[in-house]
Amino acid sequence: MEKIKQMWASVSDRDKKILYVLAMVVVFYLAYQFGYTKLVEKTDEYTQEYRERNAVYSDLSAKNAKLSVYKDDTETYNEEYEEIMASYPAGSSTEELIIYIMKFEEETGLWFSSISLSGESAIYSFGDYSSTNPSDSAYIISSDYVGYQAPITLTYQCSYNQFKEFLDYLNDYQYRYTIDTVSCSYTDTTAAENSDGTGTVTGSMQISQYYVTGSDRTYNDITLPSVRVGTSNIFASDTFESGVGAYDQTEGATILYNYDLYMILSASTSDMDSVLLGIRNDESSLVSTNKNDVVSATITFTGSDGNYRVSYTVDGTTYPDSANDLGASIEVDSAINFLIESSARTLTTDESGVSLTIVNKTDLAINALVVNDDEETPRFNIASTKGIVNIYD
């Protein structure tokens, strides 16, 4: 330390000034290099981050100002989406297509002399969609939905009015069908027959059914009863006509599309209640319960000579309300048809089901068809019946 003082004392004033200047230059250089430069870099970094966050803030602020509009629009779009998807089944099968075609015949009066099913083909894959939203540009919507087309070629015979009714019926059908090609010829008959549309129309057409599959879309295939051994002609039209013996000949197959009352049985963990009962095309008549157990239900039919009523109770809930002792009016044809659509059990803990009592106090037969029930432990059980009740499974 003493030596340093002696050395410094021996340095001239001019050299000391030079050293002071050099020291100040070094200090300024170090301050600039390690202070100001770093500060500028941080300032640029924070400025860029501010701009990015401000862009997100501005975007979110603008969206928040329209929050109620977005909520209303989202609800509307979800409803429209559900409505559109409801017109596309979650799957299809040959048996189901045949049932639909039988229903077309039943509802419109056409006679299909031949049917050709070409098999389905995938025509659209939903895939992935990357959002363009600046608030979350990395957001990707992924879907395993695939759209299918199932062509059907039909050879038909009908009246002119029935032909028009069929076209209207198919266009307004609950599931998506298209008429791809059609050929027709009109029988040359008298002027009077031409005027009232009673002449015969013959020809062929190709229609297509469309459906959408996906991991979250459940398809319950239809199980058709087998034709009894000894049936003389399984293709005869009288096999499927309503009337005495018709249900015995088909083991209730026509009830799949021609029913007046229905019951749906599911697992209590599914997206439906475990037991649901109602009158066809009458949502106000629905009664349901959701329990992982066998519940009791009773259906009572009354009336005669074309005037019929029904009342029922499911796990203590009654329709119509208990004050209405007469029951709800129900329109039927030559028999009262009851469809029970069940489902297989997939878990050992699944114990939901129904024990049903059917009371028939009418002058008609009650024809009930059970489809898709579990083979080992059926969900549907008959507690007792009174009157004419035919059960097909």
XYZ file of C-alpha atoms in Angstrom:
393
model
C 0.000 0.000 0.000
C 2.886 2.348 0.892
C 4.605 1.512 -2.387
C 1.432 2.371 -4.310
C 1.274 5.767 -2.588
C 4.941 6.433 -3.417
C 4.360 5.425 -7.060
C 1.308 7.658 -7.317
C 3.239 10.582 -5.741
C 5.949 10.185 -8.374
C 3.415 10.496 -11.222
C 3.188 13.951 -12.722
C -0.002 15.982 -12.619
C -0.352 15.706 -16.377
C -0.196 11.893 -16.267
C -2.635 11.843 -13.383
C -5.151 13.802 -15.488
C -4.668 11.373 -18.332
C -5.264 8.442 -16.000
C -8.398 10.123 -14.630
C -9.719 10.573 -18.164
C -8.970 6.930 -19.021
C -10.691 5.764 -15.830
C -13.761 7.831 -16.697
C -13.820 6.363 -20.223
C -13.624 2.832 -18.804
C -16.404 3.607 -16.329
C -18.605 5.077 -19.061
C -17.877 2.097 -21.333
C -18.710 -0.425 -18.633
C -21.878 1.488 -17.718
C -22.969 1.552 -21.355
C -22.047 -2.047 -22.116
C -23.401 -3.667 -18.990
C -25.974 -1.115 -17.945
C -27.550 0.902 -20.711
C -27.385 -1.850 -23.358
C -29.002 -4.393 -21.059
C -31.592 -1.807 -20.078
C -32.409 -1.153 -23.739
C -32.714 -4.888 -24.430
C -35.060 -5.314 -21.480
C -37.029 -2.269 -22.579
C -37.448 -3.765 -26.075
C -38.421 -7.120 -24.556
C -40.996 -5.543 -22.256
C -42.311 -3.384 -25.098
C -42.836 -6.452 -27.299
C -44.500 -8.332 -24.450
C -46.697 -5.306 -23.777
C -47.769 -5.184 -27.404
C -48.622 -8.897 -27.419
C -50.532 -8.716 -24.160
C -52.242 -5.505 -25.204
C -53.412 -7.193 -28.414
C -54.912 -10.022 -26.365
C -56.401 -7.519 -23.914
C -57.945 -5.473 -26.712
C -59.366 -8.612 -28.314
C -60.800 -9.914 -25.042
C -62.148 -6.483 -24.115
C -63.988 -6.262 -27.418
C -65.389 -9.772 -26.894
C -66.358 -9.042 -23.309
C -68.349 -6.051 -24.484
C -70.418 -8.465 -26.585
C -70.463 -11.285 -24.030
C -74.261 -11.508 -23.841
C -74.477 -11.573 -27.648
C -71.922 -14.397 -27.840
C -73.774 -16.398 -25.192
C -77.074 -16.032 -27.032
C -75.440 -16.880 -30.372
C -73.679 -19.895 -28.864
C -76.945 -21.214 -27.470
C -78.656 -20.668 -30.820
C -75.848 -22.356 -32.769
C -75.766 -25.297 -30.349
C -79.503 -25.788 -30.791
C -79.155 -25.591 -34.566
C -76.225 -28.020 -34.438
C -78.180 -30.519 -32.342
C -81.145 -30.175 -34.685
C -78.980 -30.824 -37.734
C -77.127 -33.760 -36.154
C -80.445 -35.291 -35.051
C -81.334 -35.732 -38.723
C -78.261 -37.956 -39.180
C -78.406 -41.310 -37.340
C -75.283 -42.585 -35.578
C -75.125 -45.625 -37.847
C -77.086 -47.899 -40.126
C -77.543 -51.546 -41.001
C -79.227 -53.647 -43.658
C -81.926 -54.670 -41.207
C -82.652 -51.084 -40.290
C -82.837 -49.972 -43.929
C -85.335 -52.745 -44.653
C -87.455 -51.609 -41.708
C -87.380 -48.022 -43.007
C -88.457 -49.178 -46.463
C -91.300 -51.170 -44.932
C -92.308 -48.012 -43.110
C -92.267 -46.053 -46.375
C -94.626 -48.633 -47.866
C -96.882 -48.532 -44.822
C -97.122 -44.737 -44.718
C -97.459 -43.954 -48.445
C -99.005 -47.059 -50.018
C -96.190 -47.687 -52.518
C -95.250 -51.247 -53.331
C -91.532 -51.931 -53.768
C -91.207 -55.030 -55.923
C -87.408 -55.127 -55.616
C -84.781 -53.564 -53.370
C -81.035 -53.347 -53.967
C -78.676 -52.255 -51.194
C -75.248 -51.129 -52.438
C -73.494 -50.790 -49.100
C -72.270 -47.611 -47.442
C -69.295 -45.434 -48.328
C -67.494 -42.686 -46.387
C -68.030 -39.335 -48.103
C -66.806 -36.809 -45.529
C -64.339 -36.738 -42.630
C -64.716 -33.899 -40.132
C -61.034 -34.035 -39.043
C -59.231 -31.184 -37.219
C -59.875 -27.455 -37.310
C -57.371 -24.830 -36.089
C -58.909 -21.717 -34.563
C -58.017 -18.291 -36.010
C -58.832 -16.618 -32.703
C -55.846 -14.352 -31.785
C -56.568 -15.000 -28.109
C -55.639 -18.655 -28.583
C -54.160 -19.324 -32.007
C -52.966 -22.792 -30.947
C -56.498 -24.041 -30.181
C -57.440 -27.047 -32.329
C -60.875 -28.640 -32.543
C -60.515 -32.356 -33.211
C -63.340 -34.649 -34.332
C -63.472 -38.311 -35.325
C -66.871 -37.866 -36.999
C -67.223 -39.486 -40.424
C -70.197 -39.017 -42.744
C -71.509 -42.009 -44.711
C -73.864 -42.506 -47.639
C -75.902 -45.695 -48.131
C -77.530 -45.915 -51.603
C -80.714 -47.941 -52.114
C -82.222 -48.801 -55.499
C -85.992 -49.389 -55.461
C -88.381 -50.682 -58.098
C -91.865 -49.435 -57.286
C -95.521 -49.463 -58.276
C -98.162 -47.038 -57.029
C -100.850 -44.557 -57.944
C -99.941 -41.054 -59.077
C -101.120 -39.566 -55.790
C -99.151 -42.155 -53.806
C -96.052 -41.297 -55.846
C -96.369 -37.615 -54.921
C -97.045 -38.517 -51.289
C -93.899 -40.645 -51.212
C -91.739 -37.790 -52.537
C -93.157 -35.417 -49.923
C -92.839 -38.018 -47.182
C -89.177 -38.735 -47.968
C -88.283 -35.032 -48.164
C -89.906 -34.400 -44.772
C -88.630 -37.597 -43.106
C -86.934 -37.223 -39.733
C -83.652 -38.670 -41.028
C -81.639 -37.401 -43.986
C -82.522 -39.062 -47.271
C -82.002 -37.820 -50.817
C -83.574 -38.878 -54.101
C -80.570 -39.299 -56.403
C -82.215 -40.633 -59.577
C -85.778 -41.478 -60.512
C -87.508 -42.920 -63.558
C -91.251 -43.371 -63.883
C -93.928 -44.220 -66.407
C -97.623 -43.551 -66.100
C -100.180 -46.111 -67.269
C -102.362 -44.831 -70.098
C -105.850 -45.013 -68.599
C -109.174 -43.227 -69.055
C -109.469 -39.463 -68.771
C -111.476 -39.783 -65.574
C -108.772 -41.884 -63.926
C -106.100 -39.481 -65.112
C -107.908 -36.534 -63.594
C -108.185 -37.966 -60.098
C -104.724 -39.456 -59.990
C -105.756 -43.104 -59.785
C -103.628 -44.324 -62.688
C -100.608 -46.554 -62.061
C -97.060 -45.212 -61.859
C -94.184 -47.681 -62.216
C -90.433 -47.228 -62.368
C -87.265 -47.229 -60.300
C -85.368 -44.774 -58.166
C -82.191 -44.537 -56.190
C -82.375 -42.961 -52.764
C -79.577 -42.502 -50.252
C -79.542 -42.527 -46.489
C -76.903 -40.464 -44.691
C -75.500 -40.987 -41.204
C -72.595 -39.748 -39.078
C -70.468 -41.973 -36.861
C -68.265 -40.889 -33.969
C -66.891 -42.087 -30.637
C -69.495 -40.067 -28.699
C -72.412 -41.144 -30.926
C -74.063 -44.381 -29.827
C -75.775 -46.542 -32.415
C -78.225 -49.208 -31.269
C -78.744 -51.640 -34.101
C -82.147 -53.228 -34.618
C -82.530 -56.921 -33.834
C -85.117 -58.466 -36.126
C -87.140 -61.474 -34.999
C -86.575 -64.554 -37.127
C -89.241 -65.797 -39.545
C -90.946 -68.894 -38.219
C -90.108 -72.162 -39.908
C -92.999 -73.167 -42.155
C -93.939 -69.672 -43.372
C -95.218 -70.309 -46.906
C -93.958 -67.071 -48.490
C -91.811 -64.639 -46.520
C -92.147 -62.048 -49.308
C -95.949 -62.121 -49.574
C -97.504 -58.712 -48.917
C -100.175 -60.225 -46.664
C -97.392 -61.259 -44.271
C -97.107 -57.654 -43.089
C -100.721 -56.474 -43.280
C -102.465 -55.609 -40.058
C -105.332 -57.781 -38.968
C -105.982 -61.139 -37.379
C -102.847 -63.277 -37.303
C -100.505 -60.704 -38.846
C -98.517 -60.145 -35.658
C -98.248 -63.869 -35.051
C -96.831 -64.381 -38.557
C -94.130 -61.742 -38.174
C -93.543 -62.150 -34.427
C -94.325 -58.463 -33.987
C -91.792 -57.143 -36.558
C -94.152 -54.445 -37.820
C -94.300 -52.905 -34.346
C -90.766 -51.593 -34.951
C -92.230 -48.807 -37.075
C -95.950 -49.023 -36.319
C -96.344 -48.489 -32.581
C -98.639 -46.397 -30.383
C -96.738 -46.497 -27.090
C -93.028 -46.905 -26.390
C -90.654 -47.643 -23.519
C -86.857 -47.142 -23.549
C -84.648 -48.994 -21.070
C -81.032 -47.926 -20.479
C -78.281 -47.982 -17.903
C -78.655 -45.371 -15.159
C -75.195 -44.060 -16.108
C -76.167 -43.380 -19.738
C -77.292 -40.012 -21.117
C -80.941 -41.125 -20.824
C -83.064 -42.027 -17.834
C -83.037 -45.745 -17.062
C -86.787 -46.125 -17.735
C -88.738 -43.848 -20.072
C -92.373 -44.374 -21.125
C -94.586 -42.288 -23.392
C -97.151 -42.058 -26.166
C -95.754 -41.771 -29.668
C -95.403 -38.168 -30.934
C -96.531 -36.717 -27.593
C -93.641 -35.333 -25.528
C -96.005 -34.153 -22.817
C -96.829 -37.792 -22.032
C -93.250 -38.769 -21.101
C -92.718 -40.294 -17.661
C -89.285 -41.480 -16.544
C -87.051 -42.454 -13.653
C -83.322 -42.985 -13.331
C -82.306 -45.672 -10.854
C -79.753 -48.455 -10.842
C -82.432 -50.906 -9.795
C -85.510 -52.681 -11.138
C -88.472 -50.313 -10.776
C -92.182 -51.103 -10.943
C -94.444 -49.799 -13.695
C -98.101 -50.332 -14.619
C -99.936 -49.566 -17.868
C -103.750 -49.669 -18.060
C -105.697 -49.546 -21.337
C -109.456 -48.899 -21.361
C -112.185 -48.239 -23.923
C -113.998 -49.852 -26.854
C -115.454 -49.181 -30.325
C -112.666 -46.848 -31.442
C -112.443 -44.782 -28.232
C -109.439 -45.829 -26.182
C -107.477 -44.393 -23.281
C -104.260 -45.192 -21.503
C -102.792 -44.370 -18.107
C -99.518 -45.500 -16.597
C -97.293 -45.224 -13.556
C -93.485 -45.482 -13.477
C -91.827 -45.713 -10.068
C -94.671 -43.745 -8.465
C -95.029 -41.062 -11.173
C -98.397 -41.201 -12.950
C -99.582 -40.005 -16.360
C -101.937 -38.329 -16.678
C -102.092 -36.914 -13.140
C -103.941 -38.892 -10.513
C -106.956 -36.558 -10.768
C -107.655 -37.849 -14.273
C -109.101 -41.307 -13.658
C -110.142 -41.785 -17.299
C -106.600 -41.649 -18.686
C -105.301 -39.997 -21.841
C -106.952 -40.517 -25.209
C -104.939 -42.606 -27.678
C -105.604 -43.192 -31.372
C -105.011 -46.776 -32.545
C -105.888 -49.006 -35.482
C -106.915 -52.657 -35.258
C -104.606 -53.335 -32.294
C -102.651 -51.417 -29.664
C -98.925 -51.680 -30.425
C -96.299 -51.225 -27.727
C -92.540 -51.031 -28.539
C -89.976 -51.683 -25.792
C -86.413 -50.773 -26.829
C -83.909 -52.083 -24.324
C -80.099 -52.285 -24.300
C -77.354 -54.714 -23.326
C -75.558 -54.369 -20.003
C -71.873 -53.415 -20.267
C -71.017 -53.285 -16.540
C -71.508 -55.875 -13.824
C -72.803 -53.080 -11.572
C -75.583 -52.204 -14.041
C -78.838 -53.377 -12.437
C -81.430 -51.007 -13.919
C -84.627 -52.458 -15.400
C -88.402 -52.565 -15.099
C -91.030 -54.942 -13.785
C -94.151 -54.156 -15.813
C -97.819 -54.897 -15.271
C -100.091 -54.536 -18.322
C -103.854 -54.306 -17.816
C -105.997 -54.536 -20.958
C -109.652 -53.532 -20.471
C -110.349 -52.927 -24.165
C -111.869 -54.930 -27.033
C -108.460 -54.969 -28.794
C -105.294 -56.991 -28.327
C -102.162 -55.432 -26.849
C -99.129 -56.390 -28.962
C -95.762 -55.631 -27.333
C -92.365 -56.115 -28.988
C -89.104 -56.146 -26.988
C -85.912 -55.425 -28.968
C -82.195 -55.304 -28.081
C -82.629 -56.597 -24.523
C -79.717 -58.146 -22.657
C -79.652 -61.886 -23.290
C -78.187 -62.888 -19.921
C -80.033 -60.522 -17.561
C -82.926 -58.801 -19.396
C -83.918 -55.314 -18.306
C -87.541 -55.933 -19.267
C -89.619 -58.160 -17.015
C -93.366 -58.812 -17.011
C -94.850 -58.835 -13.514
C -98.364 -59.736 -14.705
C -100.874 -59.179 -17.515
C -104.658 -58.953 -17.658
C -106.689 -59.309 -20.825
C -105.296 -60.100 -24.291
C -101.589 -59.230 -24.208
C -99.091 -60.639 -26.729
C -95.387 -60.235 -25.916
C -92.802 -60.676 -28.704
C -89.044 -60.721 -28.147
